[in-house]
Short mmCIF file of C-alpha atoms (C1' of nucleotides) and ligand atoms in Angstrom, two decimals:
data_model
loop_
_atom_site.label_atom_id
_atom_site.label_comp_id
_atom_site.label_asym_id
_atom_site.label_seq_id
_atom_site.Cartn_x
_atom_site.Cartn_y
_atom_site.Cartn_z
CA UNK A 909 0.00 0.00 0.00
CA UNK A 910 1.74 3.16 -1.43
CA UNK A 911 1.79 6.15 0.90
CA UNK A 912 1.87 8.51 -1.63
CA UNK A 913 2.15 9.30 -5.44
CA UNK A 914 3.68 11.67 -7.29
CA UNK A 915 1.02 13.17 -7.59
CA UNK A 916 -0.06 14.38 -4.27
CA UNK A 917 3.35 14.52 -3.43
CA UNK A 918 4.24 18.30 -4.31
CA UNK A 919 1.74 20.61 -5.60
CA UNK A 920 4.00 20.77 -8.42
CA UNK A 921 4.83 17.04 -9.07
CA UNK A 922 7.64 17.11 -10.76
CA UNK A 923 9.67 14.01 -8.65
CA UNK A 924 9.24 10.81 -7.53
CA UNK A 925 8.21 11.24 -4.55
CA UNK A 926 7.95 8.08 -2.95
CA UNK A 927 11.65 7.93 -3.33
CA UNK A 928 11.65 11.00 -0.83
CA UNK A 929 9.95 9.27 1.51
CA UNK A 930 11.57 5.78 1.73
CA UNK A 931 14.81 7.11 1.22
CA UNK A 932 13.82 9.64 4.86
CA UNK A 933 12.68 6.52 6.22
CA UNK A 934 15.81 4.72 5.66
CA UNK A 935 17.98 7.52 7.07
CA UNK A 936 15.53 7.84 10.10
CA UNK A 937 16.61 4.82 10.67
CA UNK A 938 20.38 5.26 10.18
CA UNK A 939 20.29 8.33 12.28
CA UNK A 940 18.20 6.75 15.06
CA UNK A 941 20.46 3.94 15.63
CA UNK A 942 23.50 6.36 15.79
CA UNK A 943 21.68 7.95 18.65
CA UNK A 944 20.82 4.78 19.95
CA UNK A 945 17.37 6.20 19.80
CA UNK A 946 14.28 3.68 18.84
CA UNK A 947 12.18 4.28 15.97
CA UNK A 948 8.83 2.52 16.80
CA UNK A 949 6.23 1.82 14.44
CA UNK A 950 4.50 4.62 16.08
CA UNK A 951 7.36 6.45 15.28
CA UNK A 952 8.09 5.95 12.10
CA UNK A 953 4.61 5.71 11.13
CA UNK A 954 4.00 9.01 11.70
CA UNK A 955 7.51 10.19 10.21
CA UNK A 956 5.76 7.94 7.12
CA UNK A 957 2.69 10.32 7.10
CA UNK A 958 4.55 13.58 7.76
CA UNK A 959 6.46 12.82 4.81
CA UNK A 960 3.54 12.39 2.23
CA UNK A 961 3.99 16.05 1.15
CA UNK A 962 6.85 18.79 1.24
CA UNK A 963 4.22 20.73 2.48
CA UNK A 964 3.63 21.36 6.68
CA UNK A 965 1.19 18.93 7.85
CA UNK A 966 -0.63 19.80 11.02
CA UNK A 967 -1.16 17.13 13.99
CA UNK A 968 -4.24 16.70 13.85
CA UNK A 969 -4.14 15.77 10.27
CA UNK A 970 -1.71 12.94 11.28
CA UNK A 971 -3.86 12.06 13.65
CA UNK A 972 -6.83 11.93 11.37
CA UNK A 973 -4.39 9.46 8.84
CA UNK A 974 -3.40 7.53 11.76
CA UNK A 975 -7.03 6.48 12.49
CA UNK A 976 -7.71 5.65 9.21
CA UNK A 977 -5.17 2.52 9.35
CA UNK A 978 -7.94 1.53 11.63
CA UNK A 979 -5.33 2.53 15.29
CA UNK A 980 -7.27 4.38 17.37
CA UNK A 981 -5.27 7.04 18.37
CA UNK A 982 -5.42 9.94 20.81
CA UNK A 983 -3.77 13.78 20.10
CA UNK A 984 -0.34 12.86 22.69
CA UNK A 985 -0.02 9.75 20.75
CA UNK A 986 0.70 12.19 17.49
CA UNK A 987 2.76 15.08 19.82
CA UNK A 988 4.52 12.16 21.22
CA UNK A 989 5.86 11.09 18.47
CA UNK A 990 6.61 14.49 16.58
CA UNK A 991 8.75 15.62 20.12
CA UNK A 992 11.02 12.35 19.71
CA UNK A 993 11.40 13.07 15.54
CA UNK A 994 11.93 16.73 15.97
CA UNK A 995 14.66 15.50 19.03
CA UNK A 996 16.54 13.41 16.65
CA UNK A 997 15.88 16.40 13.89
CA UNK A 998 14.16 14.44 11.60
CA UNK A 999 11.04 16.82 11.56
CA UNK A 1000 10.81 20.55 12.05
CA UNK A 1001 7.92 22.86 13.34
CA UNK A 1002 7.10 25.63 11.02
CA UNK A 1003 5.98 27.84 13.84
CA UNK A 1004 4.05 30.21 11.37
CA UNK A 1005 1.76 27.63 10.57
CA UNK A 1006 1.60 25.42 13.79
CA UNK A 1007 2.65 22.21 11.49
CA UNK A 1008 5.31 19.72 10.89
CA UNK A 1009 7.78 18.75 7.88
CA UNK A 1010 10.30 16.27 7.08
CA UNK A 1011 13.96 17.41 7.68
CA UNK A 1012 15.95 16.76 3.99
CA UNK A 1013 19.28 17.06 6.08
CA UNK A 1014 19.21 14.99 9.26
CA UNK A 1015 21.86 13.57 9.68
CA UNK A 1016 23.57 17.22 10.48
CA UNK A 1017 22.33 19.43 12.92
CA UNK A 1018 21.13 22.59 11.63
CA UNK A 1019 19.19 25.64 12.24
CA UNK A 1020 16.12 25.33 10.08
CA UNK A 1021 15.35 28.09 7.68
CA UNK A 1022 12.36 27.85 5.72
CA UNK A 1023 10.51 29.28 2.14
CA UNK A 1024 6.66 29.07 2.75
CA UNK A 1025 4.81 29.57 -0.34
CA UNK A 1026 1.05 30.71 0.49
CA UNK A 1027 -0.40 29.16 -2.28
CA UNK A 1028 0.72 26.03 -2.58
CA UNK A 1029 1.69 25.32 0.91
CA UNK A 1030 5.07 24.07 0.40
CA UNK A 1031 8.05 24.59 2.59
CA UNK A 1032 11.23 24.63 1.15
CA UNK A 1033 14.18 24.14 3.78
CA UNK A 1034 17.22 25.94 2.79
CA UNK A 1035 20.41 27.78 4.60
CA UNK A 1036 21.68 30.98 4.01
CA UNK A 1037 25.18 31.08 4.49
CA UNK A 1038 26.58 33.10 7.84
CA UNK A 1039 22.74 33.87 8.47
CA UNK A 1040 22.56 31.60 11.70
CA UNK A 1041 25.63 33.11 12.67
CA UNK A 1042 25.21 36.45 12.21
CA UNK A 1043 21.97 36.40 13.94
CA UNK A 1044 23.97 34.68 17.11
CA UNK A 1045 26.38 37.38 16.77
CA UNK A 1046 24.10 40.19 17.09
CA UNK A 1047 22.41 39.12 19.84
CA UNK A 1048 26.24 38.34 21.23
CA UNK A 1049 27.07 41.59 20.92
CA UNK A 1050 23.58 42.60 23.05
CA UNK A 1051 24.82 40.10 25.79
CA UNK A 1052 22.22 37.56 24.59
CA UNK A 1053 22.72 34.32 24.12
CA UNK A 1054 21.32 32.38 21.44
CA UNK A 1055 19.77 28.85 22.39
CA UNK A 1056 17.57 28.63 19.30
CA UNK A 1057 16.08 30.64 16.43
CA UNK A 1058 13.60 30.44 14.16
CA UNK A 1059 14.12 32.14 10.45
CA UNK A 1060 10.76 31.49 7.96
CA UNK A 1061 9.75 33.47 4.82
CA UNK A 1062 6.35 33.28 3.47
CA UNK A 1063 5.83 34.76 -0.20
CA UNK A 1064 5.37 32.63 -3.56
CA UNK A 1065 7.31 29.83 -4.93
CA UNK A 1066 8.39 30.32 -8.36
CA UNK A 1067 5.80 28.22 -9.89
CA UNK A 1068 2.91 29.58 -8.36
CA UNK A 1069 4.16 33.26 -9.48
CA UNK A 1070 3.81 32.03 -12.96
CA UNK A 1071 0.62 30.51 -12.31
CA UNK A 1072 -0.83 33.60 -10.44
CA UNK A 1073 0.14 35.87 -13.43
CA UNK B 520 -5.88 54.25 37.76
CA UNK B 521 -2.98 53.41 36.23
CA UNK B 522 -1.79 50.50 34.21
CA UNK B 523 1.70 50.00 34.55
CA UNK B 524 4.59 50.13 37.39
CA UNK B 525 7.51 50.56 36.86
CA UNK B 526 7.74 46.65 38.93
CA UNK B 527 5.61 45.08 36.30
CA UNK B 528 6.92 46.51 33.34
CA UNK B 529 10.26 44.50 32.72
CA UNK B 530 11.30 41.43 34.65
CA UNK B 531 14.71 43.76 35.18
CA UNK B 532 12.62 47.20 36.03
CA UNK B 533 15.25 49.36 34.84
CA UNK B 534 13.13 52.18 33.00
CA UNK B 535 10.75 54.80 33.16
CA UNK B 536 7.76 51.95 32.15
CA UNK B 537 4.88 54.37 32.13
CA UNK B 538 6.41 56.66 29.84
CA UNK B 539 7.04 53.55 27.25
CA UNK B 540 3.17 53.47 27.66
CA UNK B 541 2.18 56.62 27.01
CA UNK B 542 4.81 56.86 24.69
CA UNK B 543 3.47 54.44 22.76
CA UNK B 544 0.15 55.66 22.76
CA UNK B 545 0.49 59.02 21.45
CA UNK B 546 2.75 57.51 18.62
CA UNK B 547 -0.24 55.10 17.91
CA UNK B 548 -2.69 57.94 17.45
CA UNK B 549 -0.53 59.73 15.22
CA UNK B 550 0.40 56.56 13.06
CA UNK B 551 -3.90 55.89 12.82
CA UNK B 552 -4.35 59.66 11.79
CA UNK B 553 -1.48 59.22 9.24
CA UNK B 554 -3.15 56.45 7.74
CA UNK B 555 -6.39 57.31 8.09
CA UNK B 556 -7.37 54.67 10.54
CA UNK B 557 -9.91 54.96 13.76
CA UNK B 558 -7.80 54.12 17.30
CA UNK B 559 -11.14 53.09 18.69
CA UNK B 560 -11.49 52.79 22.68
CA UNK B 561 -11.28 49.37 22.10
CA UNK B 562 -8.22 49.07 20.11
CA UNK B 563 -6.39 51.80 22.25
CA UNK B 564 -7.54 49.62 25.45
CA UNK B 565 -5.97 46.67 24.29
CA UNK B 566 -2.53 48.40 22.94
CA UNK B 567 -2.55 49.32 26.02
CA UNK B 568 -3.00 46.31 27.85
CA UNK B 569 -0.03 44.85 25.73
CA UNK B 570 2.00 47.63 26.39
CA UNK B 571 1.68 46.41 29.99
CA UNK B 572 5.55 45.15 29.48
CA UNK B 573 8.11 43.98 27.13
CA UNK B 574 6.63 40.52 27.37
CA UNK B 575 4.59 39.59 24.84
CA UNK B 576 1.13 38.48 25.78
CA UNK B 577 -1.48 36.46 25.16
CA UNK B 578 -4.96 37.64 23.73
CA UNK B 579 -6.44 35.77 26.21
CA UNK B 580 -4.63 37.07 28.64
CA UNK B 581 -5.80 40.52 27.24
CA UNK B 582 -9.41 39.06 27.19
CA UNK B 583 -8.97 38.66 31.20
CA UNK B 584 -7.32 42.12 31.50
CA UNK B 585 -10.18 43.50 29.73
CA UNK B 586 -12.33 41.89 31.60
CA UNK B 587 -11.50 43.31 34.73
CA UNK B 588 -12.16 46.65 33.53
CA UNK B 589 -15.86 45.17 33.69
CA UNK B 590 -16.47 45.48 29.94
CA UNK B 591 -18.22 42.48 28.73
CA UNK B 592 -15.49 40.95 26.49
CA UNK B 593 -14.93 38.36 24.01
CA UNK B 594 -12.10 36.56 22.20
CA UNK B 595 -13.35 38.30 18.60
CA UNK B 596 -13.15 41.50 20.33
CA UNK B 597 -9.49 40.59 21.29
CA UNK B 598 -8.58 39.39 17.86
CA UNK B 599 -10.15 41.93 15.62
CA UNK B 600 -8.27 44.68 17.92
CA UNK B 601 -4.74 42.83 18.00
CA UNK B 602 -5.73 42.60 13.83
CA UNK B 603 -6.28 46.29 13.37
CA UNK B 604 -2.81 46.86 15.04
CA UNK B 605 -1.22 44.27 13.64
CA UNK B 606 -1.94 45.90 10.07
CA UNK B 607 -1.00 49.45 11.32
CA UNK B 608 2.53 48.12 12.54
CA UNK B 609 1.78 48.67 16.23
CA UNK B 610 1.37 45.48 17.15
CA UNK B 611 3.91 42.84 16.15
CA UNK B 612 3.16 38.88 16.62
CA UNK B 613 5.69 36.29 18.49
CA UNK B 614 4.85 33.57 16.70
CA UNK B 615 6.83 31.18 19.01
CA UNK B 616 4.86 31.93 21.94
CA UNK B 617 1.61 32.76 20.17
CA UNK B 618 1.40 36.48 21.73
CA UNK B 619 1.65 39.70 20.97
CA UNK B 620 4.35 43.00 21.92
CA UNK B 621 3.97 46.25 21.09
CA UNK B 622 6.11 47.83 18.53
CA UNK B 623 8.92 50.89 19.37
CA UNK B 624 9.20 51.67 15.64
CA UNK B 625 5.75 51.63 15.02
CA UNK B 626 6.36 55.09 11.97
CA UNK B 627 8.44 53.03 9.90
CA UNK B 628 7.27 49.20 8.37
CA UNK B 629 9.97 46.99 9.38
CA UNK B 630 10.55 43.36 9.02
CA UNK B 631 10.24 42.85 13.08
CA UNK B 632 13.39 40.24 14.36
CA UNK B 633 13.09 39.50 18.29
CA UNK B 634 14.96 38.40 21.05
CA UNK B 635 13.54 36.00 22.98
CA UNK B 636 14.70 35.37 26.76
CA UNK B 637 13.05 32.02 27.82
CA UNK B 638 13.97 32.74 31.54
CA UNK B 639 12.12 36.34 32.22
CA UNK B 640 9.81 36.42 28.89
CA UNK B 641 11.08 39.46 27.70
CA UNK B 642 10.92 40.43 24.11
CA UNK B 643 13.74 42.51 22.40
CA UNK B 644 12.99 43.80 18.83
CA UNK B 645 16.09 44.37 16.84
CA UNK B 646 16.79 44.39 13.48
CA UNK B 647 19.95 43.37 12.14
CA UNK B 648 21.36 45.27 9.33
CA UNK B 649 20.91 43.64 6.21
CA UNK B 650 19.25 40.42 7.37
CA UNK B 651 16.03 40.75 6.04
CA UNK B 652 17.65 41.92 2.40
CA UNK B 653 19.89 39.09 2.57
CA UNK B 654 16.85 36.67 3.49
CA UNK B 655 14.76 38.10 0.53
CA UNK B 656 17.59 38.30 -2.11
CA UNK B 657 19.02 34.28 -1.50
CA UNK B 658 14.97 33.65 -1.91
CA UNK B 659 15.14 35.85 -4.96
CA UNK B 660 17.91 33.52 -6.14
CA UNK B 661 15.65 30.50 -5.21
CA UNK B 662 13.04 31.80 -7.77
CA UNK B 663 11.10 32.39 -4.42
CA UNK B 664 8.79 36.37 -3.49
CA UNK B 665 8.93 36.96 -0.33
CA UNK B 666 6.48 38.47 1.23
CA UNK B 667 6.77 38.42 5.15
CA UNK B 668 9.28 37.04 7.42
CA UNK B 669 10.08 35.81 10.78
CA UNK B 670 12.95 35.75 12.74
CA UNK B 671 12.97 34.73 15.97
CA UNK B 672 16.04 33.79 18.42
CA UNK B 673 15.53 32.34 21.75
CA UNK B 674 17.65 32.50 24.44
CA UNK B 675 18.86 34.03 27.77
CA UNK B 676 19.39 37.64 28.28
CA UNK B 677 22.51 39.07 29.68
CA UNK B 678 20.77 39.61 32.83
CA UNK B 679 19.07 36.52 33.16
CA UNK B 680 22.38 34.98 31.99
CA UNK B 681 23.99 36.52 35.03
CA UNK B 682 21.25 35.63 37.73
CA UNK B 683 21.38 31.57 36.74
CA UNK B 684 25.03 31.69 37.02
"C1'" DT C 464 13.23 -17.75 34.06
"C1'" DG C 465 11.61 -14.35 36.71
"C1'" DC C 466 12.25 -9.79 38.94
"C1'" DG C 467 12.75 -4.60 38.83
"C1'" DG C 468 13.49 -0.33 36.42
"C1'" DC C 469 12.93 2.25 32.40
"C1'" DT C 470 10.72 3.62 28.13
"C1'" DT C 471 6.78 3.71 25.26
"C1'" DT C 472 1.90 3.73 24.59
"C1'" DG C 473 -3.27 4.10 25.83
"C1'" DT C 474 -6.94 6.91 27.62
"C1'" DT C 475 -9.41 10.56 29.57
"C1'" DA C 476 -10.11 15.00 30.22
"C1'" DC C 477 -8.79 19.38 29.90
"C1'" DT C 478 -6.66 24.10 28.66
"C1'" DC C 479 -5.36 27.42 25.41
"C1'" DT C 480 -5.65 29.59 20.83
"C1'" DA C 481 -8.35 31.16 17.02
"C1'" DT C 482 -12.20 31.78 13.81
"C1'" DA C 483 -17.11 31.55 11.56
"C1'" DC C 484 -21.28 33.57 11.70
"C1'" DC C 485 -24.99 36.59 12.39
"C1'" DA C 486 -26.95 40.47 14.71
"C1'" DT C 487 -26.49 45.14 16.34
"C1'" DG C 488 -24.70 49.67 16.66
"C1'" DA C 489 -21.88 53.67 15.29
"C1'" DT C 490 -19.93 56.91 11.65
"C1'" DG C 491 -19.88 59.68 7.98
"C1'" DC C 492 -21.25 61.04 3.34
"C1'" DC C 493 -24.95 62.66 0.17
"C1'" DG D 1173 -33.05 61.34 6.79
"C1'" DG D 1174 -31.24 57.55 3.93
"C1'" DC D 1175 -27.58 54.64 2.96
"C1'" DA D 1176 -23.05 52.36 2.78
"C1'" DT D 1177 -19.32 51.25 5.51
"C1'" DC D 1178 -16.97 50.26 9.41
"C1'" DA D 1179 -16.84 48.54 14.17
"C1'" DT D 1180 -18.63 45.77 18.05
"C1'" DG D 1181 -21.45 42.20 20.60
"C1'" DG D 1182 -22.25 37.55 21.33
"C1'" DT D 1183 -22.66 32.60 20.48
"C1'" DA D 1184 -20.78 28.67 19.09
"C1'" DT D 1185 -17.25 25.90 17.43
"C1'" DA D 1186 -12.92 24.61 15.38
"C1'" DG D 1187 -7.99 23.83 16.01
"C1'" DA D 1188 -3.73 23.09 18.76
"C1'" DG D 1189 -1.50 21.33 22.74
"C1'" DT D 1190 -0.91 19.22 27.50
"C1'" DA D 1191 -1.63 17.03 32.32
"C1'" DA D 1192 -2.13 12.99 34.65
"C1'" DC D 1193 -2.37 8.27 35.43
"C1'" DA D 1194 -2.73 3.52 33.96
"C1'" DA D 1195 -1.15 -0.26 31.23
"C1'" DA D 1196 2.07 -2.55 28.36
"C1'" DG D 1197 6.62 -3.48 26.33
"C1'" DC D 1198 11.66 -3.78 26.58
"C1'" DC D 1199 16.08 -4.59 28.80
"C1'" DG D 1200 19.54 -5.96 31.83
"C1'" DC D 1201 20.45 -8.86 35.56
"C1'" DA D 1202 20.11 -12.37 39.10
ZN1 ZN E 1535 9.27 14.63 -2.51
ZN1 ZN E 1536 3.80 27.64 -4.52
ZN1 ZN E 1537 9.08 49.88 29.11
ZN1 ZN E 1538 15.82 37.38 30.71
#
DNA sequence: TGCGGCTTTGTTACTCTATACCATGATGCC
DNA sequence: GGCATCATGGTATAGAGTAACAAAGCCGCA
């Protein structure tokens, strides 16, 4: 039973997709056990589900997918298992939008930056060069220190400006 | 009856808080009659109530404030006021902590970057020179329009730094 | 093999945040 | 005064997140 298709993959479906997916599952898995972290099938269901689409997905839509396998499950099995990805990094939150994506880089720690596009709901995770760092520097420099930061940009993916116009 | 102490104001009560109040007050009326826009009781009531201190709030919380001032409140009326300042730029939104601070450069639109101390609450707005252009022009290169952005950091501040140490 | 401690999951019941919707009232222009 | 527009009141509900406690699974060790 596919999870997804290339299709509903990316608004723009323009890559395999389910090559995305098993290819994050098989590094969850890499990464886990060099943590010496478990992946459940809880776990890595839900990692499975938040991977359908490069777009955010909320938890309650998880939560909605997860019944329909037929589990009955409750909201703090979902937040349970998105704390435990996003410990290991495999999923960010995309605070402007209260939802969860697939980290493309997980195996390295990073600060997550993100492109939102407002119509088509992807997020695109990229990294500026020196950004993190000169964020962390200004705030050095105003005797704050830096534990975390959050950079997202909402506008219009390339495609959808075409589209729009 | 006045809103503010100088106590309440900032976790590290180092400043004349009222006059950051009233401060901010006048500057909101003259920002609304530069754009043409009606400072209603309402909306002045609740810039005022999250002009209470550098923390950001939460509407709710407002909704209780206002409250107490025995008007018959609900969260719409919150919203729609926090909305109307939000658009004027005197009002900006933490969007880690799902509350709202009161903008010091309220005359001039500004991409707002914060400063987030997770020990006292207190909200810093800075903006670091050329972050926001460098932000837009990388998504530029991306094929990506930016529209808004967020940038967030989290941290201690040097004061709170000092006091855990 | 069975015991004891730890981690993970199930379940219930909330709290907090935000919006849809419709009715009512105020404002200002002609 | 009539009318359009803007602002508020008020109800109900949707959406997001967590507290608390019980049950089950896993692991190392006797
Ligand atoms: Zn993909
Ligand atoms: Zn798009
Ligand atoms: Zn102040
Ligand atoms: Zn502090």
């Amino acid at each position: 039973m596919a999870l997804t298709t290339k299709r509903s993959a990316r608004p723009h479906g323009d890559h395999d997709h389910a090559h995305c997916v098993t290819d994050a599952i098989a590094r969850a898995e890499a990464v886990c056990a060099e943590h010496g972290a478990r992946l459940t099938e809880n776990r890595r269901r839900v990692l499975e589900l938040v991977w359908q689409s490069h777009a955010p997905v909320g938890a309650y839509e998880i939560l909605e997918r997860l019944r329909k396998d037929g589990t009955r499950a409750a909201p703090p099995t979902v937040y349970r298992a998105l704390e435990f990805l996003m410990e290991q990094g495999l999923v960010h939150r995309i605070e402007t939008r209260n939802a969860f994506v697939g980290c493309p880089q997980p195996e390295q720690r990073h600060v997550a930056q993100y492109l939102l596009c407002e119509a088509c709901g992807d997020a695109v995770e990229i990294e500026i060069g020196g950004l993190a760092r000169k964020i962390a520097s200004r705030a050095a420099e105003l005797g704050f220190a830096v534990a975390a930061q959050t950079v997202e940009a909402r506008g219009l993916c390339s495609r959808c400006q075409q589209t729009g116009a």
